[in-house]
PDB file of C-alpha atoms in Angstrom:
ATOM      1  CA  MET F  29      14.020  39.455  47.491  1.00 58.00           C
ATOM      2  CA  ARG F  30      12.362  39.010  44.097  1.00 69.00           C
ATOM      3  CA  SER F  31       9.923  41.366  42.842  1.00 86.00           C
ATOM      4  CA  LEU F  32       6.225  40.400  42.435  1.00 85.00           C
ATOM      5  CA  LYS F  33       6.402  40.799  38.626  1.00 89.00           C
ATOM      6  CA  LYS F  34       9.435  38.527  38.333  1.00 90.00           C
ATOM      7  CA  THR F  35       7.907  35.885  40.563  1.00 90.00           C
ATOM      8  CA  ARG F  36       4.632  35.966  38.608  1.00 93.00           C
ATOM      9  CA  ARG F  37       6.484  35.692  35.214  1.00 94.00           C
ATOM     10  CA  ILE F  38       8.346  32.619  36.411  1.00 94.00           C
ATOM     11  CA  GLN F  39       5.080  31.083  37.608  1.00 95.00           C
ATOM     12  CA  ILE F  40       3.526  31.614  34.245  1.00 96.00           C
ATOM     13  CA  ILE F  41       6.453  30.247  32.361  1.00 97.00           C
ATOM     14  CA  VAL F  42       6.512  27.052  34.561  1.00 97.00           C
ATOM     15  CA  LEU F  43       2.697  26.661  34.169  1.00 97.00           C
ATOM     16  CA  ALA F  44       3.024  27.032  30.422  1.00 97.00           C
ATOM     17  CA  PHE F  45       5.828  24.370  30.246  1.00 97.00           C
ATOM     18  CA  VAL F  46       3.866  21.891  32.490  1.00 97.00           C
ATOM     19  CA  SER F  47       0.778  22.445  30.406  1.00 98.00           C
ATOM     20  CA  LEU F  48       2.641  21.902  27.035  1.00 97.00           C
ATOM     21  CA  ALA F  49       4.372  18.721  28.460  1.00 97.00           C
ATOM     22  CA  THR F  50       1.039  17.364  29.742  1.00 97.00           C
ATOM     23  CA  ALA F  51      -0.701  18.099  26.435  1.00 97.00           C
ATOM     24  CA  THR F  52       2.064  16.454  24.458  1.00 95.00           C
ATOM     25  CA  GLY F  53       1.968  13.284  26.765  1.00 94.00           C
ATOM     26  CA  LEU F  54      -1.828  13.048  26.422  1.00 94.00           C
ATOM     27  CA  ILE F  55      -1.709  13.424  22.659  1.00 91.00           C
ATOM     28  CA  GLY F  56       0.979  10.734  22.384  1.00 86.00           C
ATOM     29  CA  TYR F  57      -0.976   8.393  24.708  1.00 87.00           C
ATOM     30  CA  ALA F  58      -4.196   8.846  22.758  1.00 86.00           C
ATOM     31  CA  MET F  59      -2.500   8.102  19.423  1.00 82.00           C
ATOM     32  CA  ARG F  60      -0.358   5.163  20.468  1.00 77.00           C
ATOM     33  CA  ASP F  61      -2.789   2.622  18.784  1.00 71.00           C
ATOM     34  CA  GLY F  62      -3.678   4.893  15.837  1.00 70.00           C
ATOM     35  CA  ILE F  63      -0.176   5.334  14.471  1.00 71.00           C
ATOM     36  CA  ASN F  64       0.607   2.820  11.707  1.00 70.00           C
ATOM     37  CA  PHE F  65       4.167   2.947  10.367  1.00 76.00           C
ATOM     38  CA  PHE F  66       5.117   1.981   6.801  1.00 85.00           C
ATOM     39  CA  ARG F  67       7.236  -1.157   6.473  1.00 90.00           C
ATOM     40  CA  SER F  68       9.046  -2.181   3.425  1.00 91.00           C
ATOM     41  CA  PRO F  69       8.768  -5.700   2.060  1.00 93.00           C
ATOM     42  CA  SER F  70      12.284  -6.353   3.128  1.00 93.00           C
ATOM     43  CA  GLN F  71      11.498  -5.301   6.647  1.00 92.00           C
ATOM     44  CA  VAL F  72       8.348  -7.573   6.768  1.00 91.00           C
ATOM     45  CA  ILE F  73      10.437 -10.588   5.611  1.00 93.00           C
ATOM     46  CA  ALA F  74      13.171  -9.852   8.086  1.00 93.00           C
ATOM     47  CA  GLU F  75      10.771  -9.323  11.015  1.00 91.00           C
ATOM     48  CA  PRO F  76       7.380 -10.913  10.318  1.00 91.00           C
ATOM     49  CA  PRO F  77       4.477  -9.101  12.209  1.00 88.00           C
ATOM     50  CA  SER F  78       2.291 -10.892  14.689  1.00 88.00           C
ATOM     51  CA  PRO F  79      -1.011 -11.908  13.213  1.00 86.00           C
ATOM     52  CA  SER F  80      -2.978  -9.161  15.172  1.00 84.00           C
ATOM     53  CA  GLU F  81      -0.529  -6.325  14.257  1.00 82.00           C
ATOM     54  CA  VAL F  82      -1.786  -3.594  11.969  1.00 79.00           C
ATOM     55  CA  PHE F  83       0.682  -1.941   9.811  1.00 82.00           C
ATOM     56  CA  ARG F  84       1.057  -0.403   6.341  1.00 86.00           C
ATOM     57  CA  ILE F  85       3.373  -1.710   3.661  1.00 89.00           C
ATOM     58  CA  GLY F  86       5.185   0.685   1.525  1.00 88.00           C
ATOM     59  CA  GLY F  87       6.540  -0.142  -1.927  1.00 90.00           C
ATOM     60  CA  LEU F  88       5.724  -0.476  -5.621  1.00 92.00           C
ATOM     61  CA  VAL F  89       3.123  -2.745  -7.097  1.00 92.00           C
ATOM     62  CA  ALA F  90       5.013  -5.459  -9.013  1.00 91.00           C
ATOM     63  CA  GLU F  91       4.300  -5.260 -12.762  1.00 90.00           C
ATOM     64  CA  GLY F  92       1.744  -7.947 -13.864  1.00 91.00           C
ATOM     65  CA  SER F  93       0.766  -8.964 -10.333  1.00 92.00           C
ATOM     66  CA  ILE F  94      -2.747  -7.479 -10.003  1.00 92.00           C
ATOM     67  CA  VAL F  95      -5.507 -10.024  -9.860  1.00 93.00           C
ATOM     68  CA  ARG F  96      -9.016  -8.841  -9.304  1.00 91.00           C
ATOM     69  CA  GLY F  97     -11.266 -11.138  -7.355  1.00 87.00           C
ATOM     70  CA  GLN F  98     -14.976 -11.100  -6.488  1.00 87.00           C
ATOM     71  CA  GLY F  99     -16.328  -7.797  -5.346  1.00 87.00           C
ATOM     72  CA  GLU F 100     -13.757  -5.443  -4.042  1.00 89.00           C
ATOM     73  CA  GLN F 101     -10.994  -8.030  -3.401  1.00 93.00           C
ATOM     74  CA  VAL F 102      -7.667  -7.425  -5.227  1.00 94.00           C
ATOM     75  CA  GLN F 103      -4.488  -9.468  -4.879  1.00 94.00           C
ATOM     76  CA  PHE F 104      -1.095  -8.034  -5.966  1.00 94.00           C
ATOM     77  CA  SER F 105       2.559  -8.161  -4.923  1.00 94.00           C
ATOM     78  CA  VAL F 106       4.424  -5.206  -3.363  1.00 94.00           C
ATOM     79  CA  THR F 107       8.072  -4.848  -4.004  1.00 94.00           C
ATOM     80  CA  ASP F 108      10.871  -2.594  -2.781  1.00 92.00           C
ATOM     81  CA  GLY F 109      13.341  -3.823  -5.424  1.00 88.00           C
ATOM     82  CA  GLY F 110      14.868  -6.373  -3.080  1.00 89.00           C
ATOM     83  CA  ALA F 111      11.929  -8.374  -1.809  1.00 92.00           C
ATOM     84  CA  SER F 112       8.276  -9.031  -2.747  1.00 93.00           C
ATOM     85  CA  ILE F 113       5.245  -9.634  -0.591  1.00 93.00           C
ATOM     86  CA  PRO F 114       1.886 -10.933  -1.740  1.00 93.00           C
ATOM     87  CA  VAL F 115      -0.992  -8.790  -0.575  1.00 91.00           C
ATOM     88  CA  THR F 116      -4.789  -9.306  -0.530  1.00 90.00           C
ATOM     89  CA  PHE F 117      -6.741  -6.042  -0.304  1.00 90.00           C
ATOM     90  CA  THR F 118     -10.472  -5.762   0.248  1.00 90.00           C
ATOM     91  CA  GLY F 119     -12.084  -2.389  -0.358  1.00 90.00           C
ATOM     92  CA  ILE F 120     -11.808   0.551  -2.634  1.00 89.00           C
ATOM     93  CA  LEU F 121      -8.267   0.964  -3.911  1.00 87.00           C
ATOM     94  CA  PRO F 122      -6.513   4.281  -2.969  1.00 84.00           C
ATOM     95  CA  ASP F 123      -6.144   6.916  -5.631  1.00 85.00           C
ATOM     96  CA  LEU F 124      -2.319   6.418  -5.678  1.00 82.00           C
ATOM     97  CA  PHE F 125      -2.583   2.714  -6.517  1.00 82.00           C
ATOM     98  CA  GLU F 126      -1.220   1.780  -9.859  1.00 77.00           C
ATOM     99  CA  GLU F 127       0.830  -0.891 -11.486  1.00 68.00           C
TER     100      GLU F 127
END
């Protein structure tokens, strides 16, 4: 027969594990739509996204490709050394943006 302390300790460990697993599952479920992965231009060309898909493109701004439009609209090309993708961005450019 197990002692009361040992039984209580096992109950606390199991409860902590179940709570941790539940919290991890809930966080993952809540963030499923908010997670945007970076894709390289080569990946975008190989597997084009659906029109409604939101994603981030990672790479370098191609030299000489920046064209400023009206207002906050900027057009440029993003390259990863292998492929280049034209991008139209509307809004304030991020601090890391440079040619």
